[in-house]
mmCIF file with all atom_site columns, C-alpha atoms in Angstrom:
data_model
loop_
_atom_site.group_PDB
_atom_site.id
_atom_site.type_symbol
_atom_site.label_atom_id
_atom_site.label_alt_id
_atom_site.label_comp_id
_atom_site.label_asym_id
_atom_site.label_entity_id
_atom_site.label_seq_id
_atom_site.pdbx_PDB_ins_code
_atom_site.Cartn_x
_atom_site.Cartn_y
_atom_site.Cartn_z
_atom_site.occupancy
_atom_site.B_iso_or_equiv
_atom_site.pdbx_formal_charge
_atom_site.auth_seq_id
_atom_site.auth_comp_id
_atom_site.auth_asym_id
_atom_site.auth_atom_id
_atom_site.pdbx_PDB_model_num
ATOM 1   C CA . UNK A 1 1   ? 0.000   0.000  0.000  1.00 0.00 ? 963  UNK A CA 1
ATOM 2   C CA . UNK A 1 2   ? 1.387   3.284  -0.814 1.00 0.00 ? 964  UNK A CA 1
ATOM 3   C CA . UNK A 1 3   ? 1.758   6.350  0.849  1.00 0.00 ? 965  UNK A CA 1
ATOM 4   C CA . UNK A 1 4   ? -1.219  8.184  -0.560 1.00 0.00 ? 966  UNK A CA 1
ATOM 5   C CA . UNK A 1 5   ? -3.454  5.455  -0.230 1.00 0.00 ? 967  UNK A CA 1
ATOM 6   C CA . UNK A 1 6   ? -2.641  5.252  3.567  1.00 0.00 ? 968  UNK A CA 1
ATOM 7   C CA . UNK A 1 7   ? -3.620  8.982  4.111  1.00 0.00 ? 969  UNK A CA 1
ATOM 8   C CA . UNK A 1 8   ? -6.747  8.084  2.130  1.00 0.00 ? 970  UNK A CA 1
ATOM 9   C CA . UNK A 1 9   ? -7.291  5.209  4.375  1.00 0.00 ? 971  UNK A CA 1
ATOM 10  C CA . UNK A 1 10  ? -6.660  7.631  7.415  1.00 0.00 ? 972  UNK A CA 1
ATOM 11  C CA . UNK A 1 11  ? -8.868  10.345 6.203  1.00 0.00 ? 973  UNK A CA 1
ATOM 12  C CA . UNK A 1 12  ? -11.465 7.835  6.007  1.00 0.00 ? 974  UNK A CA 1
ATOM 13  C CA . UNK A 1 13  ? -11.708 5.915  8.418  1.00 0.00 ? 975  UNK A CA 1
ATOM 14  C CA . UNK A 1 14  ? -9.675  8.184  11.235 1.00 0.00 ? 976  UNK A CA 1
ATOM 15  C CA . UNK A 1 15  ? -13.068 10.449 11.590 1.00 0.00 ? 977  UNK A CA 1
ATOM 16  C CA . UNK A 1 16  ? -12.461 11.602 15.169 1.00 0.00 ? 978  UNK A CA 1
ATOM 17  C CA . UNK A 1 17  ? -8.549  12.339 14.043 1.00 0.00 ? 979  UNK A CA 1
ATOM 18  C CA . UNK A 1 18  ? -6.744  10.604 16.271 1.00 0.00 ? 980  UNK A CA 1
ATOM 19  C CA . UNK A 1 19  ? -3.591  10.326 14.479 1.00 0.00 ? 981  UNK A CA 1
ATOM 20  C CA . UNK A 1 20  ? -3.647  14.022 15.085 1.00 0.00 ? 982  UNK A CA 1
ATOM 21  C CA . UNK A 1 21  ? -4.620  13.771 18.665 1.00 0.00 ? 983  UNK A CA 1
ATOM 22  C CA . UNK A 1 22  ? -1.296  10.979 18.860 1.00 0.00 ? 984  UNK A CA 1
ATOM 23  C CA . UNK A 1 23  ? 0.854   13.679 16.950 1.00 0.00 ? 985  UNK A CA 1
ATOM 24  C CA . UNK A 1 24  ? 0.404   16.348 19.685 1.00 0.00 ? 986  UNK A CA 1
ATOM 25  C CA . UNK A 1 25  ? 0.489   14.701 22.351 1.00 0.00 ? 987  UNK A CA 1
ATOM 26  C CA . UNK A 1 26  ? 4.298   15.533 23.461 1.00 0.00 ? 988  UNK A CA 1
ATOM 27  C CA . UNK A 1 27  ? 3.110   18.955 23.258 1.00 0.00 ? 989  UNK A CA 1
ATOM 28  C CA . UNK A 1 28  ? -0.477  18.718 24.787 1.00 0.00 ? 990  UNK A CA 1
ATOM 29  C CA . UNK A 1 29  ? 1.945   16.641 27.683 1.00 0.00 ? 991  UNK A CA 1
ATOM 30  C CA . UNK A 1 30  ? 4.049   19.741 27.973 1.00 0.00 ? 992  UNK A CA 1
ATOM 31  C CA . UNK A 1 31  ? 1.146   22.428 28.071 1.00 0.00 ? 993  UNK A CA 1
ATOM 32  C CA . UNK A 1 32  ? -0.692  20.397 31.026 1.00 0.00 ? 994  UNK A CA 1
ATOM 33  C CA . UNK A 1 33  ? 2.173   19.920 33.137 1.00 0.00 ? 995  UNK A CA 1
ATOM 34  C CA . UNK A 1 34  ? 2.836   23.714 33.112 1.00 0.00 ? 996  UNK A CA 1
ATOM 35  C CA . UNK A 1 35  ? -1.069  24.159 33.389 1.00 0.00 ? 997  UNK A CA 1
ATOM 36  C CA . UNK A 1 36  ? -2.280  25.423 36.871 1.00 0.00 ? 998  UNK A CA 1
ATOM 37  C CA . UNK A 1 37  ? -4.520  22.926 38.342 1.00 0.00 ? 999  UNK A CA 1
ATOM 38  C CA . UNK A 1 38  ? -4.282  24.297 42.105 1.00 0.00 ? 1000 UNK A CA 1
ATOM 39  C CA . UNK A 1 39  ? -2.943  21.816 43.819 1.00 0.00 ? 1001 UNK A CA 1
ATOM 40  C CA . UNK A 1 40  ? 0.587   22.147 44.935 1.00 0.00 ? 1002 UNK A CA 1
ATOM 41  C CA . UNK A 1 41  ? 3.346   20.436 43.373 1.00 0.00 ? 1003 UNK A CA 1
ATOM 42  C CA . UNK A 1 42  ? 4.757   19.006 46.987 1.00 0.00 ? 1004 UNK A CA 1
ATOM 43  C CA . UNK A 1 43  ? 1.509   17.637 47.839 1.00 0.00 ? 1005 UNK A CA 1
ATOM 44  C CA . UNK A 1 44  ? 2.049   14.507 50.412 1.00 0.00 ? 1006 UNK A CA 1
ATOM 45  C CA . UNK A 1 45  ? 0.635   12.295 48.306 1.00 0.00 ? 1007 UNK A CA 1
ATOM 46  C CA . UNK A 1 46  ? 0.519   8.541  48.606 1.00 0.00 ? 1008 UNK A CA 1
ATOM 47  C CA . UNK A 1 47  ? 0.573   7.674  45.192 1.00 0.00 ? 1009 UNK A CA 1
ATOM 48  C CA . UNK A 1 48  ? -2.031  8.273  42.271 1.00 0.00 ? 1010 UNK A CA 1
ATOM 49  C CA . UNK A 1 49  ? -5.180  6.553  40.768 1.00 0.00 ? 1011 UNK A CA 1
ATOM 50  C CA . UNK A 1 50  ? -5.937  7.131  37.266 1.00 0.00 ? 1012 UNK A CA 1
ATOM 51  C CA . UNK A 1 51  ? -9.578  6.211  36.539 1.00 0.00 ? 1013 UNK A CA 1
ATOM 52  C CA . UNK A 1 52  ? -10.462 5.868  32.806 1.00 0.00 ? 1014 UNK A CA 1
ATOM 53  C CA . UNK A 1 53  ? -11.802 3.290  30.268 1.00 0.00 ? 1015 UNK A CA 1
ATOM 54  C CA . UNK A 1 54  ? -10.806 2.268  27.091 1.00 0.00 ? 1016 UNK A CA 1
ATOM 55  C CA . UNK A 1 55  ? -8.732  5.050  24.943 1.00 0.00 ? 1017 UNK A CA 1
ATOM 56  C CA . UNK A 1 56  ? -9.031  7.490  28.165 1.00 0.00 ? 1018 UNK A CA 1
ATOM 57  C CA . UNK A 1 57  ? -7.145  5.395  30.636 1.00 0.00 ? 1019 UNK A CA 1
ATOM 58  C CA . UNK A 1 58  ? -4.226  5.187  27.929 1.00 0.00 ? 1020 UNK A CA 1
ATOM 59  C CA . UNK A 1 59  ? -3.182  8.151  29.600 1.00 0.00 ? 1021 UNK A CA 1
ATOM 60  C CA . UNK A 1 60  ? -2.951  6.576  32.817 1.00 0.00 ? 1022 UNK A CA 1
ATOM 61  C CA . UNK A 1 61  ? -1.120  3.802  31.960 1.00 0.00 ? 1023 UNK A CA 1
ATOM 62  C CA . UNK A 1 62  ? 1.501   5.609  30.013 1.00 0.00 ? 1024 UNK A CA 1
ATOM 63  C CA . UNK A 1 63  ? 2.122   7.841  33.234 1.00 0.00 ? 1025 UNK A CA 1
ATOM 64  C CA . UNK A 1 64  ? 2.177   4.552  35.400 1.00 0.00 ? 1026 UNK A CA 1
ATOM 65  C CA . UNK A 1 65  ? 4.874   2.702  32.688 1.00 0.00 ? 1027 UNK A CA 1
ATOM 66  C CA . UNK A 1 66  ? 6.963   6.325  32.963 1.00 0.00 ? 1028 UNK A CA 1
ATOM 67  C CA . UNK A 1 67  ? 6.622   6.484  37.301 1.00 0.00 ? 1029 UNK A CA 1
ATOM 68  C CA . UNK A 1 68  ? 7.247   2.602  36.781 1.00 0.00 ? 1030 UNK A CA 1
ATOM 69  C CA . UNK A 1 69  ? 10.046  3.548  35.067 1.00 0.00 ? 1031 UNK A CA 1
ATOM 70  C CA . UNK A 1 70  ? 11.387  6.622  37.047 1.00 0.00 ? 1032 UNK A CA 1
ATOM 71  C CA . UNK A 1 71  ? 10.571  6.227  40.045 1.00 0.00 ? 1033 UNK A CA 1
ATOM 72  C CA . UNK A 1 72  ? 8.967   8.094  42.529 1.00 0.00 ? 1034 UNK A CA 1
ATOM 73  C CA . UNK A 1 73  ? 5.160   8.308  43.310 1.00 0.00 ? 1035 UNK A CA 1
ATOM 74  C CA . UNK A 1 74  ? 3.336   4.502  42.641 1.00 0.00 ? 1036 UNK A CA 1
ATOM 75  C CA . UNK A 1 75  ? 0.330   5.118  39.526 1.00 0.00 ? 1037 UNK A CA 1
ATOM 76  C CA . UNK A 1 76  ? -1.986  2.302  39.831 1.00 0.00 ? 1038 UNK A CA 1
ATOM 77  C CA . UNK A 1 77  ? -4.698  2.402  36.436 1.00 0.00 ? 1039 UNK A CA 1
ATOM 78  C CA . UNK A 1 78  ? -8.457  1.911  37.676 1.00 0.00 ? 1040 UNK A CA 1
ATOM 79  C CA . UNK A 1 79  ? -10.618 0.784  35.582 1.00 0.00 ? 1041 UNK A CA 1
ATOM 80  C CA . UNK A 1 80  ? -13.707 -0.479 36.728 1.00 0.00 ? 1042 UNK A CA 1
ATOM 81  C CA . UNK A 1 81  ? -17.245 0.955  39.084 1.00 0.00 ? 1043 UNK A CA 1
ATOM 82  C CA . UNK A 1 82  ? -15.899 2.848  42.596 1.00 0.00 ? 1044 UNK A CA 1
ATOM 83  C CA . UNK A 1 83  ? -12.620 2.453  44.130 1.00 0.00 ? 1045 UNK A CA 1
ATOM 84  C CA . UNK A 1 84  ? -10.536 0.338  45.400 1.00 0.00 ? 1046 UNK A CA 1
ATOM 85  C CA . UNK A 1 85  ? -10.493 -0.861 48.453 1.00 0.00 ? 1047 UNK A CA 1
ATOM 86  C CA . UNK A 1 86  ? -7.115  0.002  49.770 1.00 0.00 ? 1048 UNK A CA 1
ATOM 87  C CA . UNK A 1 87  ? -7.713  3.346  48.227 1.00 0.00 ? 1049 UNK A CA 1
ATOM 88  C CA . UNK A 1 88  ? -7.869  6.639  51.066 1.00 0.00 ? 1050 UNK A CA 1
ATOM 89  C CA . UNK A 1 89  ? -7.963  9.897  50.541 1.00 0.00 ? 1051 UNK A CA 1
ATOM 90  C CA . UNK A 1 90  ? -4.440  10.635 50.788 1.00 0.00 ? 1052 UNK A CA 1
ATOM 91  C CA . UNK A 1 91  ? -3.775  9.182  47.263 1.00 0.00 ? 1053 UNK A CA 1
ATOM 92  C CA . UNK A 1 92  ? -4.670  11.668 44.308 1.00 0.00 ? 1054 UNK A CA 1
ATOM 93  C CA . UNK A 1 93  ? -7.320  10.958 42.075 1.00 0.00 ? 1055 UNK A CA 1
ATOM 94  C CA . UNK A 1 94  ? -6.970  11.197 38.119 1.00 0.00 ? 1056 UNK A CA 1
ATOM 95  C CA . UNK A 1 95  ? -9.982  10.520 36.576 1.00 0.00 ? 1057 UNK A CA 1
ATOM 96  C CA . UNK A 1 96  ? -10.293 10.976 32.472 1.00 0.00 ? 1058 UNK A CA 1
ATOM 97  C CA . UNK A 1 97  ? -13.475 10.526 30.457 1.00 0.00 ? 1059 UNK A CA 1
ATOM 98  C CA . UNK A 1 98  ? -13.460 11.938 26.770 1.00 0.00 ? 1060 UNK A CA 1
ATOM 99  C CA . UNK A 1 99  ? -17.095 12.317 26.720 1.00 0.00 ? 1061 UNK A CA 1
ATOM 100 C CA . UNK A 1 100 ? -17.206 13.033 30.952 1.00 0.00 ? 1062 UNK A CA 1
ATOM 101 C CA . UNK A 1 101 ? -19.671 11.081 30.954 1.00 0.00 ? 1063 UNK A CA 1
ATOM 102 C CA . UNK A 1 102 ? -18.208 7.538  31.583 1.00 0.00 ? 1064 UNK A CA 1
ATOM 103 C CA . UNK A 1 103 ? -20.000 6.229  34.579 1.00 0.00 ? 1065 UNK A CA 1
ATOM 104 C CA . UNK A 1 104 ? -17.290 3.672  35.658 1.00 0.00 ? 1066 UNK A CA 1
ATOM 105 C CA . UNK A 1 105 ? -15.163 6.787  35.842 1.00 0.00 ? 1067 UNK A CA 1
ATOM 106 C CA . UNK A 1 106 ? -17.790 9.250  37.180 1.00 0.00 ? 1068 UNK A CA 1
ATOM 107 C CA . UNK A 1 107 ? -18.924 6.454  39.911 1.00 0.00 ? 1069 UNK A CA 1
ATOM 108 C CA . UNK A 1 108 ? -15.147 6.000  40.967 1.00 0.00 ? 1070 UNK A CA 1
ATOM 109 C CA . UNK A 1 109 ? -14.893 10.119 41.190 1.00 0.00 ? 1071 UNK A CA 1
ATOM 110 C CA . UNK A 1 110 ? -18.090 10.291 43.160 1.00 0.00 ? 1072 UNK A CA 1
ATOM 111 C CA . UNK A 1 111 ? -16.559 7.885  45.779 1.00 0.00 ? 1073 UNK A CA 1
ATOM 112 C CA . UNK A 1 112 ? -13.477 9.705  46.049 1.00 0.00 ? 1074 UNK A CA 1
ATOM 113 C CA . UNK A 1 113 ? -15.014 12.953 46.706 1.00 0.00 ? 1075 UNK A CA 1
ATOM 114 C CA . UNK A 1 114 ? -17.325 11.779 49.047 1.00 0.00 ? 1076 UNK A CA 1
ATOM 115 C CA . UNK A 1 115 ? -14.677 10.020 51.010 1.00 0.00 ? 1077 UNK A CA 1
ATOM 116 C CA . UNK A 1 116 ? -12.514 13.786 50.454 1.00 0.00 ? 1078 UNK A CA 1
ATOM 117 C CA . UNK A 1 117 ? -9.968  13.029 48.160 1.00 0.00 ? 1079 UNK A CA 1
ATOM 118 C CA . UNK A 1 118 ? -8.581  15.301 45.823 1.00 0.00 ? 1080 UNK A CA 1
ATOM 119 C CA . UNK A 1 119 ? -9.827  14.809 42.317 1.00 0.00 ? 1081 UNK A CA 1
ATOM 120 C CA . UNK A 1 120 ? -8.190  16.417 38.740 1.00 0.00 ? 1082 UNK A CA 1
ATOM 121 C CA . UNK A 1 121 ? -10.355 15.439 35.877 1.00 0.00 ? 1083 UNK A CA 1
ATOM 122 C CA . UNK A 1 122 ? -9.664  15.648 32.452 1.00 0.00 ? 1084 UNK A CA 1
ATOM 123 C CA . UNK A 1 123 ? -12.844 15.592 30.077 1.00 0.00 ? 1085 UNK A CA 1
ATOM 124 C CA . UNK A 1 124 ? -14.527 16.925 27.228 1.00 0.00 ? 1086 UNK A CA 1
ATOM 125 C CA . UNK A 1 125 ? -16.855 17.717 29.306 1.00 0.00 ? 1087 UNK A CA 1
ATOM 126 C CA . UNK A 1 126 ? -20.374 15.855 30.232 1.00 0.00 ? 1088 UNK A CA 1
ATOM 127 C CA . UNK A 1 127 ? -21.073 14.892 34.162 1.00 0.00 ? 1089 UNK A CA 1
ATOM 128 C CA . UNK A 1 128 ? -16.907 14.780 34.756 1.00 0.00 ? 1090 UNK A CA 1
ATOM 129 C CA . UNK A 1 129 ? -16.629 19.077 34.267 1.00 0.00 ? 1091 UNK A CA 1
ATOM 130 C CA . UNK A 1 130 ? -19.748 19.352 36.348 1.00 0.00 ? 1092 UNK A CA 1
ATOM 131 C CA . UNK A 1 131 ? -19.116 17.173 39.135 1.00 0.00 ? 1093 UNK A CA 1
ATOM 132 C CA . UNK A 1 132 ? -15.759 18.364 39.637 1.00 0.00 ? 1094 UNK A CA 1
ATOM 133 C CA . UNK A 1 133 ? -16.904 22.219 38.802 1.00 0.00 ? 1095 UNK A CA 1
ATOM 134 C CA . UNK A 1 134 ? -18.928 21.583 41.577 1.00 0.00 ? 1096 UNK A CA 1
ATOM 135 C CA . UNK A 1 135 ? -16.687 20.247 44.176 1.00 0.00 ? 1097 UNK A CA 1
ATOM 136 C CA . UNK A 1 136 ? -14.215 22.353 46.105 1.00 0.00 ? 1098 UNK A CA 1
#
């Protein structure tokens, strides 16, 4: 298959652009670690859950291969209803949801916050903004 036929295959059937999505990501990695999110970098955290299904927790698991790799805080990936049940508030919560309206991830959030961890989300939108709009 030649090269043009591949980005003919791509514009076809890569819809939601993906490949594009895949192509920035070193950047859009750079721009949200120098985002503000509020929460102090020297936080006493325990470690840090990443909730997300599918395509959304591939974010998770890439940070938990790199902390695997480097060192430092434990990432464990999450990806079913609640929490688990070693989880306390003391570890962060990092719940992603393209649509933000995942309710494996939006159950496991609701726990969290209810039990008064400290949740960053990373959505879309959908029920994920809200809830954690909401929340203090």
């Amino acid at each position: 298959m030649g090269e043009s036929d591949m980005a003919s295959l791509l514009a076809e059937l890569d819809t939601g652009d993906m490949a594009g999505f895949t192509r920035s990501f070193a950047d859009d990695l750079e721009a949200a670690m120098a985002a503000e999110v509020g929460i102090e970098a020297d936080s006493d955290w325990s470690g840090v859950l990443c909730l997300g299904m599918g395509g959304s927790g591939a974010g998770g698991r890439f940070l938990k291969a790199l902390a695997d790799a480097e060192g430092g805080l434990p990432f464990v990936v999450w990806s079913d209803y609640g929490l688990p049940s070693w989880w306390g508030p003391d570890w962060l919560v990092l719940a992603t949801s393209h649509s933000g309206n995942t309710e494996e991830t939006l159950d496991g959030v609701r726990d969290a916050l209810e039990s008064g961890g400290t949740v960053v989300g990373v959505s879309s939108g959908g029920q994920l903004g809200e809830m954690l709009d909401g929340s203090d």
